[in-house]
JSON list of C-alpha atoms in Angstrom, two decimals:
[
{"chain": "A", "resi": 1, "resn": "UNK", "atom": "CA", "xyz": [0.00, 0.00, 0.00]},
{"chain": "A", "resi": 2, "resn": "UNK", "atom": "CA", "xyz": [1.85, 3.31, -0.74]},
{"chain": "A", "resi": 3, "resn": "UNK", "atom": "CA", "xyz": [1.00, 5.96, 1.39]},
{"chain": "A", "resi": 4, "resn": "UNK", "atom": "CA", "xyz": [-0.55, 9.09, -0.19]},
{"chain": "A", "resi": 5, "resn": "UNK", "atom": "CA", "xyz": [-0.80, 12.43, 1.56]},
{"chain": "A", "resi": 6, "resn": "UNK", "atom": "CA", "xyz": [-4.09, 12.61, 3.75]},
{"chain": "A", "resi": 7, "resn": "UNK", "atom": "CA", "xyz": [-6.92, 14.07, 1.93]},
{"chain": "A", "resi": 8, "resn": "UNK", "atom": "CA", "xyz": [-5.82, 13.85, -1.58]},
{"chain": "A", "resi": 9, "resn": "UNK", "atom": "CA", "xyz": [-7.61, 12.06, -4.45]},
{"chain": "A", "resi": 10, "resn": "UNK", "atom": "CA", "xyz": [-5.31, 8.99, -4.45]},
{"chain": "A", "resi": 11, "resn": "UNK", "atom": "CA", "xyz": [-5.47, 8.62, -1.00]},
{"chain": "A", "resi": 12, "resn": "UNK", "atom": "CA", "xyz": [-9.22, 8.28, -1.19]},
{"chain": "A", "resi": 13, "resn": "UNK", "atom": "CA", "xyz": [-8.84, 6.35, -4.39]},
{"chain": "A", "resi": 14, "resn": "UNK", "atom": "CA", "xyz": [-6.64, 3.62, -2.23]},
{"chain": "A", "resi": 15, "resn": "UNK", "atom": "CA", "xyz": [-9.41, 3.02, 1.05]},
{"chain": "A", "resi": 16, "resn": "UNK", "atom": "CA", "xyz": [-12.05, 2.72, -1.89]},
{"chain": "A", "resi": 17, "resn": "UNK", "atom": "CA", "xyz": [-10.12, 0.50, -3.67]},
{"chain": "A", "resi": 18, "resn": "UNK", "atom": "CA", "xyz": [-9.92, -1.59, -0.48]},
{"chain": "A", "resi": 19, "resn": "UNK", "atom": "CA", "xyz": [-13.55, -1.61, -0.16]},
{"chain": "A", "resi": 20, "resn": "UNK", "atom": "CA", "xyz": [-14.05, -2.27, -3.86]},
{"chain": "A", "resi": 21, "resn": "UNK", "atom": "CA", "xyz": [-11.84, -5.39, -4.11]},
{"chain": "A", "resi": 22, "resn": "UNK", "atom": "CA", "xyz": [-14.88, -6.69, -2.06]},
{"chain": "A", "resi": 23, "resn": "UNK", "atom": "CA", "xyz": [-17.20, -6.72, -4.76]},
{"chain": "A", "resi": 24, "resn": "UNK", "atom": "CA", "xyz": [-16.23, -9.25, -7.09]},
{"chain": "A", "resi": 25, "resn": "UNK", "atom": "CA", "xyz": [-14.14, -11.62, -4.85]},
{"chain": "A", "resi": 26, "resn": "UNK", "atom": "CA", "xyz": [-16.87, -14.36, -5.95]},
{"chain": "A", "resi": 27, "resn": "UNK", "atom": "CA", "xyz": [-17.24, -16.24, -9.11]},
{"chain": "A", "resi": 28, "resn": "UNK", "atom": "CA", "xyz": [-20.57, -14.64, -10.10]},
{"chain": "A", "resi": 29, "resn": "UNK", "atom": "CA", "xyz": [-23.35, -11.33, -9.76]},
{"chain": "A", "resi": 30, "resn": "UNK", "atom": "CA", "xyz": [-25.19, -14.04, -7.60]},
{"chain": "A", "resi": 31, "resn": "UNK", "atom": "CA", "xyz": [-22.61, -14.83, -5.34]},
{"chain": "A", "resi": 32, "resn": "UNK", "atom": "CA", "xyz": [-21.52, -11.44, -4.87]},
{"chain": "A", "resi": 33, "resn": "UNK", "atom": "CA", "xyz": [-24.88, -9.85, -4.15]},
{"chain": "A", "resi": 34, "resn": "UNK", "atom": "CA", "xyz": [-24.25, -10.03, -0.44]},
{"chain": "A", "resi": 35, "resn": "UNK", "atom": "CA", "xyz": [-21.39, -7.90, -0.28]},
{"chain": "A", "resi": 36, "resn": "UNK", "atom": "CA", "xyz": [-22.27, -5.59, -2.30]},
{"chain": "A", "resi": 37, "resn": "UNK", "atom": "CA", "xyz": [-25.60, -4.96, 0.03]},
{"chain": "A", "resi": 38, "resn": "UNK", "atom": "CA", "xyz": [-23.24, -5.53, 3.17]},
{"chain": "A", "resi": 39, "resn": "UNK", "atom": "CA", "xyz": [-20.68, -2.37, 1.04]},
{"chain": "A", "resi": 40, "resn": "UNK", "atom": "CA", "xyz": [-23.82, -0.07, 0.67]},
{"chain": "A", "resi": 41, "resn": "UNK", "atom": "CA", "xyz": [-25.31, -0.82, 4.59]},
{"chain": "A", "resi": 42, "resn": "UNK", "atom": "CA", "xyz": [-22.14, -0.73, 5.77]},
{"chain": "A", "resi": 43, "resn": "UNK", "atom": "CA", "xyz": [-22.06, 3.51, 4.52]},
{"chain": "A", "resi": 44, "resn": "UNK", "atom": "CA", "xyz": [-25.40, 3.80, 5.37]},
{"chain": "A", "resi": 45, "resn": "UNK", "atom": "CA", "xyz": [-24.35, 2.78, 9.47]},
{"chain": "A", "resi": 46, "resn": "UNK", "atom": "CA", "xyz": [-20.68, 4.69, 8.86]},
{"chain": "A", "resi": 47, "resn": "UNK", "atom": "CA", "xyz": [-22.93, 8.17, 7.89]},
{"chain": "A", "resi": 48, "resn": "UNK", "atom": "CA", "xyz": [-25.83, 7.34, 10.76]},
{"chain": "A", "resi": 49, "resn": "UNK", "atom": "CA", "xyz": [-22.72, 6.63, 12.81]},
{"chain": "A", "resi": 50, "resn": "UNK", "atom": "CA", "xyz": [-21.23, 9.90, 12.04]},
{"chain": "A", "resi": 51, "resn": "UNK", "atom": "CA", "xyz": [-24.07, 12.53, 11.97]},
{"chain": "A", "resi": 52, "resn": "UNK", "atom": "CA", "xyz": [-25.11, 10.93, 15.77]},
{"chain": "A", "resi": 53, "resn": "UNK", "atom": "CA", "xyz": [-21.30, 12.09, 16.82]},
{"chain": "A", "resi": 54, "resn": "UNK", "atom": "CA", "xyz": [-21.81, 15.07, 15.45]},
{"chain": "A", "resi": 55, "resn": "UNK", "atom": "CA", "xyz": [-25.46, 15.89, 16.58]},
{"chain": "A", "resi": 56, "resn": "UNK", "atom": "CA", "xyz": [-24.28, 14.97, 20.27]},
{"chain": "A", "resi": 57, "resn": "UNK", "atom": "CA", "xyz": [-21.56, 17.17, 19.68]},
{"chain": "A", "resi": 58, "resn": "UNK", "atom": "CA", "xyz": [-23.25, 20.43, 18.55]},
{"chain": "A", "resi": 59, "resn": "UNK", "atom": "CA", "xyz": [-25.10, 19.73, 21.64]},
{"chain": "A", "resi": 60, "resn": "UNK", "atom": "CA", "xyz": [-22.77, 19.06, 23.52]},
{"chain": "A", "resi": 61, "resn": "UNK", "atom": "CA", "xyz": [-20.68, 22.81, 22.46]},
{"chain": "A", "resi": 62, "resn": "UNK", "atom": "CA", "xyz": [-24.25, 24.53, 23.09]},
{"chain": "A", "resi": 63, "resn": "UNK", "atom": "CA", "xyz": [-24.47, 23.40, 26.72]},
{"chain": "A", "resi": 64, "resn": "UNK", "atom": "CA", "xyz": [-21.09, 24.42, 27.01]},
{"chain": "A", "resi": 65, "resn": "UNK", "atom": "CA", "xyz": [-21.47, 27.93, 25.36]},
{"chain": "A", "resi": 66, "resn": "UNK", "atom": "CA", "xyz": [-25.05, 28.26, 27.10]},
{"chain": "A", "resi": 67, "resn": "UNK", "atom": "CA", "xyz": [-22.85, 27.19, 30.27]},
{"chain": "A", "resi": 68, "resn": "UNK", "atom": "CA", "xyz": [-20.19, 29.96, 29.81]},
{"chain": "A", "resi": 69, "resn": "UNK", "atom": "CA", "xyz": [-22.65, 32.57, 29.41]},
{"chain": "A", "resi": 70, "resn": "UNK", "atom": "CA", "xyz": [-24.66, 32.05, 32.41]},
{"chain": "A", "resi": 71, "resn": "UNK", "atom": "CA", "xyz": [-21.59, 31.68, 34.25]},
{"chain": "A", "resi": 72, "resn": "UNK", "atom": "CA", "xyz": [-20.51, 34.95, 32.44]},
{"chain": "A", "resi": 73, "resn": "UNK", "atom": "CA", "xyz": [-24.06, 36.79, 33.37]},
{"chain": "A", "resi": 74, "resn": "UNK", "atom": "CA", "xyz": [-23.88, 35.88, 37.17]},
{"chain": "A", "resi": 75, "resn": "UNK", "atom": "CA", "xyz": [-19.72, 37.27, 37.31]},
{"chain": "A", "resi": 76, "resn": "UNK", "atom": "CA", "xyz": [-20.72, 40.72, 35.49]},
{"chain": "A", "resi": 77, "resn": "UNK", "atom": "CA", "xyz": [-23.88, 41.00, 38.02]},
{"chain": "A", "resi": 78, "resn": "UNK", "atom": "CA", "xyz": [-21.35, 39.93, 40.98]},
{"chain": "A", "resi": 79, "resn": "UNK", "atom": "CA", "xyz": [-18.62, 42.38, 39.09]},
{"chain": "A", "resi": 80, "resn": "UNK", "atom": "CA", "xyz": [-21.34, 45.36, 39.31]},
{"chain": "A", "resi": 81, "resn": "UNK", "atom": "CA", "xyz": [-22.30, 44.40, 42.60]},
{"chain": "A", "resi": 82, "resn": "UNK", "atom": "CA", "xyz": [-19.22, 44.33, 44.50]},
{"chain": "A", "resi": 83, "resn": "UNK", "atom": "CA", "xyz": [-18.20, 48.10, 42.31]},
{"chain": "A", "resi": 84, "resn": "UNK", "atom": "CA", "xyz": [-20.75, 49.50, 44.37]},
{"chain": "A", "resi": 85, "resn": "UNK", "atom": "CA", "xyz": [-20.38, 52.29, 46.92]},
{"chain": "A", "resi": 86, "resn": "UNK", "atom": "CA", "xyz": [-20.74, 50.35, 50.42]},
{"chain": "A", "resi": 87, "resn": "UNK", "atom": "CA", "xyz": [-23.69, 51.68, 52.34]},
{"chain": "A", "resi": 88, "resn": "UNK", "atom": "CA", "xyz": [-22.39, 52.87, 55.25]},
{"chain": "A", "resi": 89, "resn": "UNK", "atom": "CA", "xyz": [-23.87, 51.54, 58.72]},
{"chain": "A", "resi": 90, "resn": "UNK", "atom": "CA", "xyz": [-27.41, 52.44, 59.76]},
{"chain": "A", "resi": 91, "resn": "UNK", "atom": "CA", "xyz": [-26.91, 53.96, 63.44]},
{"chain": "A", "resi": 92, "resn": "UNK", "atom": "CA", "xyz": [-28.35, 52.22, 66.33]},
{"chain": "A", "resi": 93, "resn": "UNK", "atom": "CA", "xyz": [-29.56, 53.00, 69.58]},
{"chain": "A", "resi": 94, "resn": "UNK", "atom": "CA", "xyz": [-29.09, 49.37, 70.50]},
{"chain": "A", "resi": 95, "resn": "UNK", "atom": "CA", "xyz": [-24.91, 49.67, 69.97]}
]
């Protein structure tokens, strides 16, 4: 197997060839029939596989962001708070 660079056409060309040499490995259409269903649901679960990763993912990063802005909220209202003038001490009669 010579190695290609990641991402380019002939390294794409060399995985599908992989996959392809599956096709025909039997003596006839009828024979090979299964693996060529077993090739197509076999993409089918790789893309279900991969748009699940990425759904948890995006909502995974919006918990995250929707974390970091509440978090971010309650500092600037603690931020304001504490700038403040103090209120100075309410005299007693009871001191």
């Amino acid at each position: 197997m010579t190695n290609h660079p990641y991402g380019t056409k002939e390294y794409y060309a060399e995985h599908f060839s992989d996959i392809l040499s599956d096709v025909g490995c039997h003596d006839t259409p009828d024979a090979n029939r299964p693996n060529v269903v077993a090739i197509i649901r076999g993409f089918q679960l790789a893309i279900e596989s991969w748009l699940a990763y990425h759904e948890s993912a995006v909502t995974s990063y919006k918990e995250l962001r929707d974390g970091i802005i509440s978090e971010d909220l309650a500092l600037k209202a603690f931020e304001e708070e504490q700038a403040l003038p103090k209120i100075p001490d309410f005299p007693s009669v009871l001191k």
